[in-house]
């Protein structure tokens, strides 16, 4: 049982090394074609550091490899297959979140109307400060504003 597991792991590792070997060969061939290319040099450096490249980087390498004249077509096909096997990651769209608090326009109009006529009314000034700080006015406070408007704005 242990020997079978060891062989299965070895086969998987060998398969991964073959893929990796092709990518390394493509990087070397692209470097030989254009030794001054910074993009290929940076990909080679990252490949040596991390041992892998992202899907976008592999797509960029594919574009460079297709421009090389003496690139074996089977290497390019293998690179395309590796790219197709990799998952495509999408950024989710930003969702527009509705505001948690909605100001009561009627209460705001009542406060403004009362304070236009009586700017020193202490209770209404207090309610305006609550309204301006986006605090919810209770039903009692709104009914109080309506009562003030009936009494003061006749």
PDB file of C-alpha atoms in Angstrom, residues 12-107:
ATOM      1  CA  UNK A  12       1.967  13.533 -10.034  1.00  0.00           C
ATOM      2  CA  UNK A  13       5.194  15.341  -9.192  1.00  0.00           C
ATOM      3  CA  UNK A  14       6.760  14.190 -12.462  1.00  0.00           C
ATOM      4  CA  UNK A  15       3.759  15.486 -14.405  1.00  0.00           C
ATOM      5  CA  UNK A  16       4.054  18.871 -12.670  1.00  0.00           C
ATOM      6  CA  UNK A  17       7.789  18.991 -13.439  1.00  0.00           C
ATOM      7  CA  UNK A  18       7.085  18.404 -17.134  1.00  0.00           C
ATOM      8  CA  UNK A  19       4.680  21.349 -17.228  1.00  0.00           C
ATOM      9  CA  UNK A  20       7.156  23.449 -15.327  1.00  0.00           C
ATOM     10  CA  UNK A  21       9.969  22.338 -17.621  1.00  0.00           C
ATOM     11  CA  UNK A  22       8.057  23.544 -20.666  1.00  0.00           C
ATOM     12  CA  UNK A  23       7.432  26.943 -19.102  1.00  0.00           C
ATOM     13  CA  UNK A  24      11.096  27.204 -18.196  1.00  0.00           C
ATOM     14  CA  UNK A  25      12.102  26.231 -21.740  1.00  0.00           C
ATOM     15  CA  UNK A  26       9.747  28.845 -23.195  1.00  0.00           C
ATOM     16  CA  UNK A  27      11.178  31.487 -20.867  1.00  0.00           C
ATOM     17  CA  UNK A  28      14.713  30.565 -21.937  1.00  0.00           C
ATOM     18  CA  UNK A  29      13.797  30.634 -25.638  1.00  0.00           C
ATOM     19  CA  UNK A  30      12.134  34.044 -25.287  1.00  0.00           C
ATOM     20  CA  UNK A  31      15.174  35.321 -23.419  1.00  0.00           C
ATOM     21  CA  UNK A  32      17.514  33.992 -26.124  1.00  0.00           C
ATOM     22  CA  UNK A  33      15.398  35.731 -28.802  1.00  0.00           C
ATOM     23  CA  UNK A  34      15.474  39.068 -26.958  1.00  0.00           C
ATOM     24  CA  UNK A  35      18.041  39.244 -24.139  1.00  0.00           C
ATOM     25  CA  UNK A  36      17.174  42.878 -23.376  1.00  0.00           C
ATOM     26  CA  UNK A  37      13.465  42.200 -22.796  1.00  0.00           C
ATOM     27  CA  UNK A  38      12.609  43.318 -19.271  1.00  0.00           C
ATOM     28  CA  UNK A  39       9.254  41.542 -19.227  1.00  0.00           C
ATOM     29  CA  UNK A  40      10.750  38.113 -19.888  1.00  0.00           C
ATOM     30  CA  UNK A  41      13.573  38.788 -17.432  1.00  0.00           C
ATOM     31  CA  UNK A  42      11.099  39.710 -14.693  1.00  0.00           C
ATOM     32  CA  UNK A  43       9.034  36.590 -15.445  1.00  0.00           C
ATOM     33  CA  UNK A  44      12.169  34.442 -15.233  1.00  0.00           C
ATOM     34  CA  UNK A  45      13.102  36.015 -11.915  1.00  0.00           C
ATOM     35  CA  UNK A  46       9.631  35.513 -10.475  1.00  0.00           C
ATOM     36  CA  UNK A  47       9.481  31.967 -11.798  1.00  0.00           C
ATOM     37  CA  UNK A  48      12.772  31.158 -10.057  1.00  0.00           C
ATOM     38  CA  UNK A  49      11.568  32.795  -6.820  1.00  0.00           C
ATOM     39  CA  UNK A  50       8.043  31.377  -6.579  1.00  0.00           C
ATOM     40  CA  UNK A  51       8.117  28.443  -8.944  1.00  0.00           C
ATOM     41  CA  UNK A  52       4.954  29.532 -10.729  1.00  0.00           C
ATOM     42  CA  UNK A  53       3.376  32.353 -12.691  1.00  0.00           C
ATOM     43  CA  UNK A  54      -0.136  33.747 -12.642  1.00  0.00           C
ATOM     44  CA  UNK A  55      -2.577  33.238 -15.470  1.00  0.00           C
ATOM     45  CA  UNK A  56      -2.144  36.828 -16.681  1.00  0.00           C
ATOM     46  CA  UNK A  57       1.641  36.447 -16.668  1.00  0.00           C
ATOM     47  CA  UNK A  58       1.390  33.191 -18.611  1.00  0.00           C
ATOM     48  CA  UNK A  59      -0.869  34.907 -21.145  1.00  0.00           C
ATOM     49  CA  UNK A  60       1.746  37.632 -21.557  1.00  0.00           C
ATOM     50  CA  UNK A  61       4.435  34.981 -21.982  1.00  0.00           C
ATOM     51  CA  UNK A  62       2.274  33.271 -24.610  1.00  0.00           C
ATOM     52  CA  UNK A  63       2.103  36.516 -26.549  1.00  0.00           C
ATOM     53  CA  UNK A  64       5.887  36.833 -26.448  1.00  0.00           C
ATOM     54  CA  UNK A  65       6.390  33.159 -27.331  1.00  0.00           C
ATOM     55  CA  UNK A  66       4.167  33.427 -30.393  1.00  0.00           C
ATOM     56  CA  UNK A  67       6.385  36.225 -31.737  1.00  0.00           C
ATOM     57  CA  UNK A  68       9.570  34.128 -31.489  1.00  0.00           C
ATOM     58  CA  UNK A  69      10.365  32.630 -34.921  1.00  0.00           C
ATOM     59  CA  UNK A  70      12.043  29.348 -33.919  1.00  0.00           C
ATOM     60  CA  UNK A  71       9.724  28.462 -31.013  1.00  0.00           C
ATOM     61  CA  UNK A  72       8.548  24.818 -31.249  1.00  0.00           C
ATOM     62  CA  UNK A  73       4.768  24.760 -31.750  1.00  0.00           C
ATOM     63  CA  UNK A  74       4.310  21.968 -29.205  1.00  0.00           C
ATOM     64  CA  UNK A  75       5.730  24.208 -26.454  1.00  0.00           C
ATOM     65  CA  UNK A  76       3.286  26.964 -27.378  1.00  0.00           C
ATOM     66  CA  UNK A  77       0.421  24.445 -27.406  1.00  0.00           C
ATOM     67  CA  UNK A  78       1.454  23.146 -23.981  1.00  0.00           C
ATOM     68  CA  UNK A  79       1.548  26.697 -22.623  1.00  0.00           C
ATOM     69  CA  UNK A  80      -1.929  27.344 -24.036  1.00  0.00           C
ATOM     70  CA  UNK A  81      -3.179  24.160 -22.360  1.00  0.00           C
ATOM     71  CA  UNK A  82      -1.681  25.199 -19.011  1.00  0.00           C
ATOM     72  CA  UNK A  83      -3.379  28.594 -19.313  1.00  0.00           C
ATOM     73  CA  UNK A  84      -6.734  27.008 -20.162  1.00  0.00           C
ATOM     74  CA  UNK A  85      -6.520  24.698 -17.133  1.00  0.00           C
ATOM     75  CA  UNK A  86      -5.978  27.607 -14.743  1.00  0.00           C
ATOM     76  CA  UNK A  87      -9.073  29.156 -13.157  1.00  0.00           C
ATOM     77  CA  UNK A  88     -10.191  32.598 -14.260  1.00  0.00           C
ATOM     78  CA  UNK A  89     -10.724  34.956 -11.362  1.00  0.00           C
ATOM     79  CA  UNK A  90     -13.278  37.720 -11.692  1.00  0.00           C
ATOM     80  CA  UNK A  91     -13.512  40.774  -9.526  1.00  0.00           C
ATOM     81  CA  UNK A  92     -16.974  41.121  -8.115  1.00  0.00           C
ATOM     82  CA  UNK A  93     -18.819  44.304  -8.936  1.00  0.00           C
ATOM     83  CA  UNK A  94     -19.149  46.948  -6.271  1.00  0.00           C
ATOM     84  CA  UNK A  95     -22.638  46.844  -4.888  1.00  0.00           C
ATOM     85  CA  UNK A  96     -24.359  50.137  -4.217  1.00  0.00           C
ATOM     86  CA  UNK A  97     -25.605  50.009  -0.670  1.00  0.00           C
ATOM     87  CA  UNK A  98     -28.642  52.067   0.226  1.00  0.00           C
ATOM     88  CA  UNK A  99     -28.066  54.428   3.143  1.00  0.00           C
ATOM     89  CA  UNK A 100     -29.111  52.999   6.471  1.00  0.00           C
ATOM     90  CA  UNK A 101     -30.773  56.190   7.602  1.00  0.00           C
ATOM     91  CA  UNK A 102     -33.336  58.154   5.581  1.00  0.00           C
ATOM     92  CA  UNK A 103     -34.130  61.651   6.813  1.00  0.00           C
ATOM     93  CA  UNK A 104     -37.787  62.467   7.302  1.00  0.00           C
ATOM     94  CA  UNK A 105     -38.346  65.365   4.900  1.00  0.00           C
ATOM     95  CA  UNK A 106     -41.602  66.380   6.527  1.00  0.00           C
ATOM     96  CA  UNK A 107     -39.902  66.789   9.917  1.00  0.00           C
TER      97      UNK A 107
END
